[in-house]
Coordinates of C-alpha atoms (C1' of nucleotides) in Angstrom, one line a residue:
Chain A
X1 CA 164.1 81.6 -123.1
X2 CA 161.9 78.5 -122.4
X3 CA 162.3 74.7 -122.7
X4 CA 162.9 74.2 -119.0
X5 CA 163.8 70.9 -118.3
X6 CA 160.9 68.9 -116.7
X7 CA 161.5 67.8 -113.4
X8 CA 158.5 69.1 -111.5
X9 CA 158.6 66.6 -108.4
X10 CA 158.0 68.2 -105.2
X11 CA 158.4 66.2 -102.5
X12 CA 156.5 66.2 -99.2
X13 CA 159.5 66.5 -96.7
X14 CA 161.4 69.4 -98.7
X15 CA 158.7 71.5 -99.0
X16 CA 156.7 70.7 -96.1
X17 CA 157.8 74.2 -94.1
X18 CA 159.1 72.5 -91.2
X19 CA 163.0 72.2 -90.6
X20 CA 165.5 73.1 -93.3
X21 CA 167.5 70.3 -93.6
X22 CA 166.5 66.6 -92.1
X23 CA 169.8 65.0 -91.8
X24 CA 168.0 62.0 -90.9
X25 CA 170.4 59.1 -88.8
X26 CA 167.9 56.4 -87.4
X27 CA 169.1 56.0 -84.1
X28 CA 169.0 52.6 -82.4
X29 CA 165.6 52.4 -80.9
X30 CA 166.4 52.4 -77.1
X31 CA 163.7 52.4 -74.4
X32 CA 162.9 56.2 -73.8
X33 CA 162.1 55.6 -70.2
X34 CA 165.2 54.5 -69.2
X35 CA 167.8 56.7 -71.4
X36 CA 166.0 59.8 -69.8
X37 CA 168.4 61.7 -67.6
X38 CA 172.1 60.3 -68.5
X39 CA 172.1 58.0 -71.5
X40 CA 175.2 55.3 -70.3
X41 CA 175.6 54.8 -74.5
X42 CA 179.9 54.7 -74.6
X43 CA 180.5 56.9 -77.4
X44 CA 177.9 59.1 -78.6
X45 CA 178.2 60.9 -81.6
X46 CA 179.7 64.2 -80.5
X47 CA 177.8 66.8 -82.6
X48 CA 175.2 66.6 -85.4
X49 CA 176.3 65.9 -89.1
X50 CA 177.3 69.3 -90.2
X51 CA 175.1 69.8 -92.8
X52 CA 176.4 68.8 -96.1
X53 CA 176.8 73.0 -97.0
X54 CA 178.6 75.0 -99.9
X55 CA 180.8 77.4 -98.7
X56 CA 180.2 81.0 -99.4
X57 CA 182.1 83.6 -98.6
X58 CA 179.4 85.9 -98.6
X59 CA 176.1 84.7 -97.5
X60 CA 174.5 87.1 -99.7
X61 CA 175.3 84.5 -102.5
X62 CA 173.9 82.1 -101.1
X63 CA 171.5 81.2 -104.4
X64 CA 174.5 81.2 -106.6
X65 CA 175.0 78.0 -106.5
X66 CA 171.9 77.0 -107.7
X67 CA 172.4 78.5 -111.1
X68 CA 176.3 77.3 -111.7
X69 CA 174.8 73.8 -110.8
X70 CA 171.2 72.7 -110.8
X71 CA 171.7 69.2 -111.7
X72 CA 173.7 68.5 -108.4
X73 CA 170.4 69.2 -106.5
X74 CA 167.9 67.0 -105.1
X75 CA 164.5 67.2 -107.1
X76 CA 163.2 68.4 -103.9
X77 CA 165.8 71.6 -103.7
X78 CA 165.8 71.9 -107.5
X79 CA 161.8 71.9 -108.8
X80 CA 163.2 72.4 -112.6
X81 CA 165.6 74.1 -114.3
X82 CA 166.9 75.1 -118.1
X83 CA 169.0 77.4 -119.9
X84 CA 167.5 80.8 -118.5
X85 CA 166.3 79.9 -115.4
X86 CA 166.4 78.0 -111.9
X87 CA 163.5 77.1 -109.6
X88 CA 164.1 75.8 -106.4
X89 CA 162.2 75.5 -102.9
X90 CA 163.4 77.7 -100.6
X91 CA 165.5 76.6 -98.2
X92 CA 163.6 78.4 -95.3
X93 CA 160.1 78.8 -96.7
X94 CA 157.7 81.2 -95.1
X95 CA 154.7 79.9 -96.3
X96 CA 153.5 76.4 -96.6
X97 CA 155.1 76.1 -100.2
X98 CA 157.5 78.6 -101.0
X99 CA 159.7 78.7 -104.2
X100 CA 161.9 80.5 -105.6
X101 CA 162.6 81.8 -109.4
X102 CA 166.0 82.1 -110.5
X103 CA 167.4 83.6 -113.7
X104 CA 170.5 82.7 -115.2
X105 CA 170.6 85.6 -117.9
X106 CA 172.9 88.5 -117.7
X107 CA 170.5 90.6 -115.5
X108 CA 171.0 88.5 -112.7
X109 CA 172.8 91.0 -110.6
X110 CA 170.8 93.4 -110.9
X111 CA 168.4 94.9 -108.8
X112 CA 164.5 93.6 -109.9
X113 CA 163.8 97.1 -109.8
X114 CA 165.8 98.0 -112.7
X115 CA 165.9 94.5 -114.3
X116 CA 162.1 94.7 -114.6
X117 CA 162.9 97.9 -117.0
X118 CA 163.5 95.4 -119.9
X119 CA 160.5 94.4 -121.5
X120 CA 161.8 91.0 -122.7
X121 CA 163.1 90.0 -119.2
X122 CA 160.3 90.7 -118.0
X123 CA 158.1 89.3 -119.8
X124 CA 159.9 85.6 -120.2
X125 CA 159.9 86.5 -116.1
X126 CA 156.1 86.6 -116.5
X127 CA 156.2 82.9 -118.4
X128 CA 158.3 81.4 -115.4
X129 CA 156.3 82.4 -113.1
X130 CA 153.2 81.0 -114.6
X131 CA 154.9 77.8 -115.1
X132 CA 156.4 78.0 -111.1
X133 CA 152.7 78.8 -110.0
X134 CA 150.9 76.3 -111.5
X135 CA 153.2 74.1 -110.0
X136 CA 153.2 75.3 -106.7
X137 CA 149.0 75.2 -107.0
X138 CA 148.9 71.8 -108.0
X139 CA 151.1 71.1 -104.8
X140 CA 148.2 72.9 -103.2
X141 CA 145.6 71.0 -104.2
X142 CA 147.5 67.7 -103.4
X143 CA 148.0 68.8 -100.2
X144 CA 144.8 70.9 -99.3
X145 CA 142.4 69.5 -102.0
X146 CA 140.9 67.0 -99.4
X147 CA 140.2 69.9 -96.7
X148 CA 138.7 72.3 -99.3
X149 CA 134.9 73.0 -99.9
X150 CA 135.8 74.1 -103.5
X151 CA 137.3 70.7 -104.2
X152 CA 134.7 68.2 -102.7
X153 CA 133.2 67.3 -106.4
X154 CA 136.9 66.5 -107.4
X155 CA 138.1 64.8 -104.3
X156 CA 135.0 62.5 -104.4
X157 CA 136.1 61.2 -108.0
X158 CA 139.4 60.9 -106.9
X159 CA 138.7 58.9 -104.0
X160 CA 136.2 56.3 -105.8
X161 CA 133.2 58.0 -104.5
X162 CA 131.5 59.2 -107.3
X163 CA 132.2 57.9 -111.3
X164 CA 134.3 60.1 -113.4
X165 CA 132.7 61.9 -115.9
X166 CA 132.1 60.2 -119.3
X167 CA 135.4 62.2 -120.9
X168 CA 137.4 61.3 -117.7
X169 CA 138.3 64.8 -116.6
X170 CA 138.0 65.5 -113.3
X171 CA 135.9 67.9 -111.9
X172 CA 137.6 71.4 -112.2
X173 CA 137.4 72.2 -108.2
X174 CA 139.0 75.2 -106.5
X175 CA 141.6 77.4 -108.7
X176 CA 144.5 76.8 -106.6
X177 CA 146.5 79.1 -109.0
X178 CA 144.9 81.9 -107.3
X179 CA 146.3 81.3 -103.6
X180 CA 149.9 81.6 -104.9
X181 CA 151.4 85.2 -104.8
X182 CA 154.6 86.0 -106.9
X183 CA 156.7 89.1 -106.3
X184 CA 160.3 90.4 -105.1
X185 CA 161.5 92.2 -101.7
X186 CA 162.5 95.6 -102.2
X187 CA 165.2 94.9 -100.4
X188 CA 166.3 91.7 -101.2
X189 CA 168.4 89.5 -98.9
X190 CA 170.8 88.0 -101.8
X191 CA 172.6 89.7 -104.2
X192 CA 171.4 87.2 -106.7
X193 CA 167.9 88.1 -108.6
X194 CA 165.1 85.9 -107.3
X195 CA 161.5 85.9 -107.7
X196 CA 159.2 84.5 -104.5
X197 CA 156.5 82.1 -105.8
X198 CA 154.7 81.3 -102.7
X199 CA 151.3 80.1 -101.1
X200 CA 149.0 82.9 -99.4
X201 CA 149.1 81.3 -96.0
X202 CA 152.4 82.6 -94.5
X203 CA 152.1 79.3 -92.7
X204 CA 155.6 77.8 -91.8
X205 CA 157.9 76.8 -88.6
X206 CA 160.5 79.0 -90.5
X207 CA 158.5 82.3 -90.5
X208 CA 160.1 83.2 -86.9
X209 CA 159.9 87.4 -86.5
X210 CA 158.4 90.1 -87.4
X211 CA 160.3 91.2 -90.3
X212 CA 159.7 87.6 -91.7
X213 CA 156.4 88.5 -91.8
X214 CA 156.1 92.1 -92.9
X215 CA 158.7 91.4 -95.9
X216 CA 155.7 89.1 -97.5
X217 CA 153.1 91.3 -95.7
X218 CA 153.2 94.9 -96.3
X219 CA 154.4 96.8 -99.5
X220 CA 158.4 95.3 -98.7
X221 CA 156.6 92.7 -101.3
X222 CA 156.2 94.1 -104.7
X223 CA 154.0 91.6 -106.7
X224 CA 155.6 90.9 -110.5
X225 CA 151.8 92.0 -111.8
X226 CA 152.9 95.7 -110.9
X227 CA 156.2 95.7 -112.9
X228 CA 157.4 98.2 -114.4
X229 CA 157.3 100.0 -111.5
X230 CA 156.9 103.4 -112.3
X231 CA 159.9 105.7 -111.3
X232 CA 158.0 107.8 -108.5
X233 CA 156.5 104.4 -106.8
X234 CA 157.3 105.0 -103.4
X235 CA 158.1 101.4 -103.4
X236 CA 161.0 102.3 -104.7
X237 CA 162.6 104.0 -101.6
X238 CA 160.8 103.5 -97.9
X239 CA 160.0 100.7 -96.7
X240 CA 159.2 99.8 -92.6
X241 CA 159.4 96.5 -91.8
X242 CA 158.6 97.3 -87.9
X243 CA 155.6 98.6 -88.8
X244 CA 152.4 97.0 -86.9
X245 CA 152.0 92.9 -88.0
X246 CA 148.3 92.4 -89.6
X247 CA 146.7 89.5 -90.8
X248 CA 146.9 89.0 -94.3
X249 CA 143.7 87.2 -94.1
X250 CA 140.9 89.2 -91.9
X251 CA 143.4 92.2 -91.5
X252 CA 143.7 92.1 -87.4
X253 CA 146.2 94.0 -86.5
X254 CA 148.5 92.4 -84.0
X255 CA 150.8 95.2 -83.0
X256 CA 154.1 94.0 -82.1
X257 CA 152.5 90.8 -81.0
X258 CA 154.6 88.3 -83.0
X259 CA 153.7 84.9 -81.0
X260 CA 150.3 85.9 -81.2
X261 CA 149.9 86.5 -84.8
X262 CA 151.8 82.8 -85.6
X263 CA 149.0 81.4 -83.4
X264 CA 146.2 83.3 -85.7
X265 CA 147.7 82.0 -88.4
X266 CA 147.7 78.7 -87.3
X267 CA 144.3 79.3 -87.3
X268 CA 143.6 81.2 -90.5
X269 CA 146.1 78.6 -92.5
X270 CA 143.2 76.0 -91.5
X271 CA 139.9 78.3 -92.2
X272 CA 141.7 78.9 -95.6
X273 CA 142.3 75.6 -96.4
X274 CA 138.5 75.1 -96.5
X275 CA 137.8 77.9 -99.2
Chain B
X1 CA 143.8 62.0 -49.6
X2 CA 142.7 60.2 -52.7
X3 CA 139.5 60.5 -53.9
X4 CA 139.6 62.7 -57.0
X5 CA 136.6 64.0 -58.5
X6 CA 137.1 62.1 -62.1
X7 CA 136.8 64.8 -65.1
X8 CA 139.8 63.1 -67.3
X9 CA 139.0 64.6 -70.6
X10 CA 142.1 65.5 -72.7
X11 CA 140.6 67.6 -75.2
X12 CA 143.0 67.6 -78.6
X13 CA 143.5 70.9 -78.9
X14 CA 144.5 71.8 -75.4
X15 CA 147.2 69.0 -75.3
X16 CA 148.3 69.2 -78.3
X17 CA 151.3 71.1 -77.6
X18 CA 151.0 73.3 -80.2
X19 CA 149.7 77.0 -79.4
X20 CA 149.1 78.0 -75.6
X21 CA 145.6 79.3 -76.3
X22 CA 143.6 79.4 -79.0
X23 CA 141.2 82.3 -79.7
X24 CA 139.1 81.1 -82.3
X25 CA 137.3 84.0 -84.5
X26 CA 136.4 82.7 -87.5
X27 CA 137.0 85.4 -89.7
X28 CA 134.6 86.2 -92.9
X29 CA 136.0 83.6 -95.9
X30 CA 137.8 86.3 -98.2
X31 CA 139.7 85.6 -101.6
X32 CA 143.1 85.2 -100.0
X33 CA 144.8 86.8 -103.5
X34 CA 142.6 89.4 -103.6
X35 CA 143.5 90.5 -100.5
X36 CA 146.9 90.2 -100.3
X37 CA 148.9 93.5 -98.8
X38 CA 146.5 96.0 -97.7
X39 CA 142.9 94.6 -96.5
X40 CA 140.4 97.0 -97.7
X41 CA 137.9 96.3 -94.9
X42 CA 136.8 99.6 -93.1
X43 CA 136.6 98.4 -89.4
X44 CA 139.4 95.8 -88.9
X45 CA 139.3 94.8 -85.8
X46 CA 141.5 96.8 -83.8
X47 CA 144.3 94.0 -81.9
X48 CA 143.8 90.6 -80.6
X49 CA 141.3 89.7 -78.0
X50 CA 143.4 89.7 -74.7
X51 CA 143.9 85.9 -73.9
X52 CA 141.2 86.4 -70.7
X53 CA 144.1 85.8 -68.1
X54 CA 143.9 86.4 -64.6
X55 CA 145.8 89.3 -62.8
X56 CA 148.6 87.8 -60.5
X57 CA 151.0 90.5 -59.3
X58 CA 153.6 88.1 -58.8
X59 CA 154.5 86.2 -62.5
X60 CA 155.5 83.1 -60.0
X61 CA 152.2 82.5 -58.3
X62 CA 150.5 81.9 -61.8
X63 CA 149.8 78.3 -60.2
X64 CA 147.5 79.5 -57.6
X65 CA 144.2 80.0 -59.1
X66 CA 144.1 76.4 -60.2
X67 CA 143.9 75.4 -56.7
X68 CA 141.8 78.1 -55.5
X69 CA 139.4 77.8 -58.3
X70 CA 139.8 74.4 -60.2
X71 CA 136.2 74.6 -61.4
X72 CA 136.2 77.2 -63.3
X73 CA 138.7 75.5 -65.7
X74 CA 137.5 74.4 -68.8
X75 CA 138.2 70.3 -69.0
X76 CA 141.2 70.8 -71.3
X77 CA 142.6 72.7 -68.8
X78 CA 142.0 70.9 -66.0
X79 CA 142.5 67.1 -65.9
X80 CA 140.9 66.3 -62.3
X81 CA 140.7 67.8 -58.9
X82 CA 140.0 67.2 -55.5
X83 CA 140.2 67.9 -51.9
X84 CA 144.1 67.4 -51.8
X85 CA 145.1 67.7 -55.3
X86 CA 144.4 69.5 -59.0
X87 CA 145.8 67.9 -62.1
X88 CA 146.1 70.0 -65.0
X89 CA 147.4 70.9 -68.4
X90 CA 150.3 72.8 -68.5
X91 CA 150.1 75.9 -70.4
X92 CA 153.2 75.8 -71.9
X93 CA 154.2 71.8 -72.7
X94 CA 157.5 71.2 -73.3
X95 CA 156.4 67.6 -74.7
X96 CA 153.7 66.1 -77.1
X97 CA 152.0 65.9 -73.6
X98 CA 152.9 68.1 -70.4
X99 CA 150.5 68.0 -67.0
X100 CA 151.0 69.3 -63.6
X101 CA 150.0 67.8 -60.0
X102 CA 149.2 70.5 -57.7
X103 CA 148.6 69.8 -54.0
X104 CA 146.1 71.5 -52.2
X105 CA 147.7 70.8 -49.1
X106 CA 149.8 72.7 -47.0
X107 CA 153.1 71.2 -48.3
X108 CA 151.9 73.6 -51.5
X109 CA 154.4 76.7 -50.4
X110 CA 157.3 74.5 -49.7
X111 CA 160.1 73.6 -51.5
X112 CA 159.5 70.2 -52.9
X113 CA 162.8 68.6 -51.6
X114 CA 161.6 69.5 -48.1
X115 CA 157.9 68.8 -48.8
X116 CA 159.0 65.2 -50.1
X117 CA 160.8 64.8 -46.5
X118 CA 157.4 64.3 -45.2
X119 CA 156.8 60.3 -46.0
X120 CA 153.1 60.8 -45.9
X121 CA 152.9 63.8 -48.1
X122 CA 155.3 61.9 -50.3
X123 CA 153.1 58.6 -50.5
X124 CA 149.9 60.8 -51.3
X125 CA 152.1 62.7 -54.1
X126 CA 153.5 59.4 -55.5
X127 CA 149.9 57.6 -55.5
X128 CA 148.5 61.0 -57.6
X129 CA 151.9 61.1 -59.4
X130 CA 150.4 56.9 -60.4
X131 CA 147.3 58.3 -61.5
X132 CA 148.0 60.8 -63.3
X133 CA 150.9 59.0 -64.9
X134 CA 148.3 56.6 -66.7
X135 CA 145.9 59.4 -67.6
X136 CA 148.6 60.6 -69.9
X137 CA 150.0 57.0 -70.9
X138 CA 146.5 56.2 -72.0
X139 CA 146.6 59.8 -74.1
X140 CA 149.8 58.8 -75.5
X141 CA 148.2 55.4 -76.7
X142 CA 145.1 57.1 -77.9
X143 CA 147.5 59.6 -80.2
X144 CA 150.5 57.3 -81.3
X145 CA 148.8 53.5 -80.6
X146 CA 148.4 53.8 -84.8
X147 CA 151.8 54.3 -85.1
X148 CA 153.2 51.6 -82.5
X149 CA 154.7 48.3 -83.2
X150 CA 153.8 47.1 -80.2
X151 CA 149.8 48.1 -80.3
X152 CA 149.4 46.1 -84.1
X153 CA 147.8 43.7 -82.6
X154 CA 145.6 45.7 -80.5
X155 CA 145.1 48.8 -83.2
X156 CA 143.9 45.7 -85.5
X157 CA 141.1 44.4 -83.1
X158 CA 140.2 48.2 -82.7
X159 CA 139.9 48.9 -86.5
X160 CA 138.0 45.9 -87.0
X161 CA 140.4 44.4 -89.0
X162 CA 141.1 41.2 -86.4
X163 CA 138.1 39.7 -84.1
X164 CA 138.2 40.1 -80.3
X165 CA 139.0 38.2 -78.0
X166 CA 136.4 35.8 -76.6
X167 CA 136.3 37.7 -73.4
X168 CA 136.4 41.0 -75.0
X169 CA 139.8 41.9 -73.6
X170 CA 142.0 44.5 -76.2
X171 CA 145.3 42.9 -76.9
X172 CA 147.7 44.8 -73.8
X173 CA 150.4 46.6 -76.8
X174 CA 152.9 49.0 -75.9
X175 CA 153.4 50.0 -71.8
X176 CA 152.9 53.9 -72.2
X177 CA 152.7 54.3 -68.5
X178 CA 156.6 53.6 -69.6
X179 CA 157.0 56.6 -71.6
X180 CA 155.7 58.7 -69.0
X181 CA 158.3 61.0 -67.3
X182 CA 157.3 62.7 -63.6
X183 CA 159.7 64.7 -61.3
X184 CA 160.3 68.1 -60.3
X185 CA 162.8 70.8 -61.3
X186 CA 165.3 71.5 -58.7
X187 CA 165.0 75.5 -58.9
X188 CA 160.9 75.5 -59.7
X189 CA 160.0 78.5 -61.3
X190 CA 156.6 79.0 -60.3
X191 CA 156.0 79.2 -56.3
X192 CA 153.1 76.6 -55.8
X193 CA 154.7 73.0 -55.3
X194 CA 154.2 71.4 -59.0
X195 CA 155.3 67.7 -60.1
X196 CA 155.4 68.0 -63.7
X197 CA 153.8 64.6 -65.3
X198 CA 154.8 64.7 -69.5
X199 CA 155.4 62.2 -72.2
X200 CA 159.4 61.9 -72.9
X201 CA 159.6 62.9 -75.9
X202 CA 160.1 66.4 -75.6
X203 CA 158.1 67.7 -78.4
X204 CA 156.8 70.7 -78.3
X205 CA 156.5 74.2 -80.4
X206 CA 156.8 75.7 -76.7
X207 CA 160.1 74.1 -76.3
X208 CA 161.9 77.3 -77.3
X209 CA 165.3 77.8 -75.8
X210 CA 167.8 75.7 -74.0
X211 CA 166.9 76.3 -70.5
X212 CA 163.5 74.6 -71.8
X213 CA 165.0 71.9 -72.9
X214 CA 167.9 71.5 -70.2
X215 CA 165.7 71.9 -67.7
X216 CA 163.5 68.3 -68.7
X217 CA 166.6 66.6 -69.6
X218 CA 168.8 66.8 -67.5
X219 CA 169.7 66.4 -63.3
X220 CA 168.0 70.0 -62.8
X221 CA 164.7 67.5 -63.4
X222 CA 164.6 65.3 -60.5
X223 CA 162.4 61.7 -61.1
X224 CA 159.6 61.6 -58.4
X225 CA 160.8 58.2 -57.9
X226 CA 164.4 59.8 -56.3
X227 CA 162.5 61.2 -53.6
X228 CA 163.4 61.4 -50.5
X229 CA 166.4 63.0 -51.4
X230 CA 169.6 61.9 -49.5
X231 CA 170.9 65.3 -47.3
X232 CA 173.9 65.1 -49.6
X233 CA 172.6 65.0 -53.0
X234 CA 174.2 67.3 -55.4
X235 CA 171.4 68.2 -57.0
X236 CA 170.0 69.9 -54.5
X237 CA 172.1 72.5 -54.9
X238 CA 174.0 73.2 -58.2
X239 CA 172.4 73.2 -61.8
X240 CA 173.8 74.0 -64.9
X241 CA 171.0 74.7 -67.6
X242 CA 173.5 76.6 -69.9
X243 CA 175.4 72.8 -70.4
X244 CA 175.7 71.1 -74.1
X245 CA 172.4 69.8 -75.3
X246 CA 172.2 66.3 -75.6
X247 CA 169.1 63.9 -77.3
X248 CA 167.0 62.4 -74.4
X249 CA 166.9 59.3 -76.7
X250 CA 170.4 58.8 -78.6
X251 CA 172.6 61.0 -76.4
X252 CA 173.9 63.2 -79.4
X253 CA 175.3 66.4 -78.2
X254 CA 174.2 69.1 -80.2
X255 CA 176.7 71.9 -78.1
X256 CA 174.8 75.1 -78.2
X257 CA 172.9 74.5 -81.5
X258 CA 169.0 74.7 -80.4
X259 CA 167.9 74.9 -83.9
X260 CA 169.8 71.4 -84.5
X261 CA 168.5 69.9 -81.6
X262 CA 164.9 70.5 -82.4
X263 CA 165.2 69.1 -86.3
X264 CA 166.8 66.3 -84.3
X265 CA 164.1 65.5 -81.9
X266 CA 161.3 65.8 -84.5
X267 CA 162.9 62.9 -86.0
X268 CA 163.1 61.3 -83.1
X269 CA 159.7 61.7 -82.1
X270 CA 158.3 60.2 -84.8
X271 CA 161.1 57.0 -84.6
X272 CA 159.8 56.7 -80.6
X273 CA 156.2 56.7 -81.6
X274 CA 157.4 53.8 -84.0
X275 CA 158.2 51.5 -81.4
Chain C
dG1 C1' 170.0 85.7 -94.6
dA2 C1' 170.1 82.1 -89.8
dA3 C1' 170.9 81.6 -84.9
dT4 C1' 172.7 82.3 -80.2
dC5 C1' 172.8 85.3 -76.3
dA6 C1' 171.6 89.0 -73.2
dT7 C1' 168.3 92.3 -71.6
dA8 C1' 163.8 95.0 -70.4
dA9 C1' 159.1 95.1 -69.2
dC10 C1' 155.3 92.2 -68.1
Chain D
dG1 C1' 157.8 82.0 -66.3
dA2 C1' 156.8 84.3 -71.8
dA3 C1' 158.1 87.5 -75.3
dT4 C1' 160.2 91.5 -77.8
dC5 C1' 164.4 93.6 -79.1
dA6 C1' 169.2 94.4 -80.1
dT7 C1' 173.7 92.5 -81.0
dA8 C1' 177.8 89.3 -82.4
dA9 C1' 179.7 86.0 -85.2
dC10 C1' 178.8 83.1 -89.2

DNA sequence: GAATCATAAC
DNA sequence: GAATCATAAC
């Protein structure tokens, strides 16, 4: 069920929760000033690179690919992968970092729910997502480490400031493990089992609407510490993603205000990063 | 005409072109995990502090307190003012860097192609239109000079890295007056007369749909420096903000794909501030 | 699921 | 003008 094959690398433009895909054509540098209204260029390219996509004929299998093929993917897309499972970076993250765990086993077509029910899944589930959030906190604490109180004694070594203990090891700093939450939607999007492994922030250019928010904001997310559900959780059934958006941070409640709430958490994302 | 009081701060966070307004409450530090779908707090507090706006029964005239009342504005807000004109930030950028020119003067109710029949109004707008043009050029310098080509020379002396000259004189770099756009849309949205002074680049989280965009790239913006208009221009009468989208900068025509376009001019933006 | 478009209500 | 909501078409 283990021995994933190592090949944690993260990188900064994948996972950075800004656009999905950076098909990236260095256009000749012209002067901006005088291209501004009509640019007199003969022929420019008539529409933007279609991006390079697998066709699906439904979009609810979207993920599929990712476990027929790992080793096509960039190590940004593809975080690691072995014979029982896939972990990738979402392709539209709605938090800073935002991964995702895929199993290749046979209960990958099921719903979590009832896939949760075996005790073995489960728990090599519960190993994956160990692994997948101690990743995704050590991409934390590259990113945030230098903004964060917690850290200081650790950035300070890092940065030459102060000498490294006698032993080498760095100072321990914040636990960055902690500020990654793991769980499923109760109604997931794709028919394909996938576990969310994602920071706390809900800080991302791709988190656009409400329901974004409330499916990784109100009970819609079921964390994998309360598996197995029990078969009266109400969990199970209901779910109201127009319900009121509140901050996941100081609990305002922001109505139906969605613009409003991205601005807060523009604003918690940066208080938070200084824990 | 001239004679501006001088209160030029651009405060980072106003400009920025990031959120409109920023209502700051630092909320209590709580363990982000912990606290994860339901806040436990007792007295959350209740919905977000209304942005303190002022009333206007008519959305259009939302202009007409800067004029009335320029110093009440914060110095983010407003840039300058004086007897004849205001210069401020606009609430809403549509680029890394988005003022207005407001007169104080009469002309304010007109229509700017009749106001700009006036050759005296005019010259008074253009001389503003000059001033304010370098306010936001010397902004653009202060924000991307580290990432110019053309300021090296003068970022080095800055950073201490190269000696000044003898006389003390920066090294000139890149002309960012140059990247300075100024003109006027040909159906303004707001009542009050308003020349809109922003950086080209167009890069802004408030650039949100394509009348935004359309609307600062392409004839429906008319370049201060076209004025007067001839009786027969076409612009002053047809617009078509629905057109294709096309890059300010490389003239790639992204059709009706917004979401494209802006993944597009992020990449751009960052290859402008390059040069 | 993402994304464009049209439409109230402010 | 901004912003929420609903709705095709992918």
């Amino acid at each position: 069920m283990a021995h994933e094959t190592s090949k944690d690398a993260i990188t900064e433009d994948e996972i950075a929760g800004t656009a999905p895909t950076a098909s990236s054509s260095a256009s000749p540098a012209r002067n901006a000033f005088s291209a501004l209204m009509a640019p007199k260029r003969k022929a420019a390219p008539p529409s933007p690179k279609p991006a390079k996509k697998k066709y699906n004929k439904d979009m609810r299998d979207g993920l599929d690919d990712y476990i027929l093929h790992p080793e096509t993917y960039s190590s940004s897309r593809v975080i690691y992968y072995g014979s029982a499972f896939v972990a990738i970076n979402d392709l539209y993250p709605k938090s800073s970092v935002h991964t995702l765990l895929l199993p290749r086993t046979e209960h990958k077509d099921m719903h979590p729910f009832d896939a949760f029910d075996d005790p073995a899944f489960l728990a090599a589930v519960r190993e994956q997502v160990k692994k997948l959030r101690h990743i995704v906190g050590k991409e934390l604490q590259s990113r945030y480490g230098p903004y964060s109180k917690q850290d200081i004694p650790r950035e300070k070594v890092l940065n030459g400031e102060v000498e490294p203990a006698e032993d080498g090891v760095l100072p321990v700093g914040r636990d960055w493990d902690k500020e990654v939450m793991a769980g499923i939607h109760a109604h997931p999007s794709m028919n394909h089992l996938h576990v969310h492994v994602l920071s706390v922030d809900r800080y991302s250019e791709c988190l656009k609407h409400r329901k974004h928010y409330n499916s990784f904001a109100t009970e819609f997310f079921v964390p994998i510490e309360d598996f197995p559900l029990a078969k009266d959780d109400e969990r199970r059934h209901g779910h109201d993603l127009k319900q009121d958006m509140k901050c996941w941070r100081c609990g305002m409640n922001f109505g139906n205000k969605f613009a409003k709430l991205k601005e807060h958490l523009a604003e918690e994302f940066k208080e938070w990063r200084k824990e």
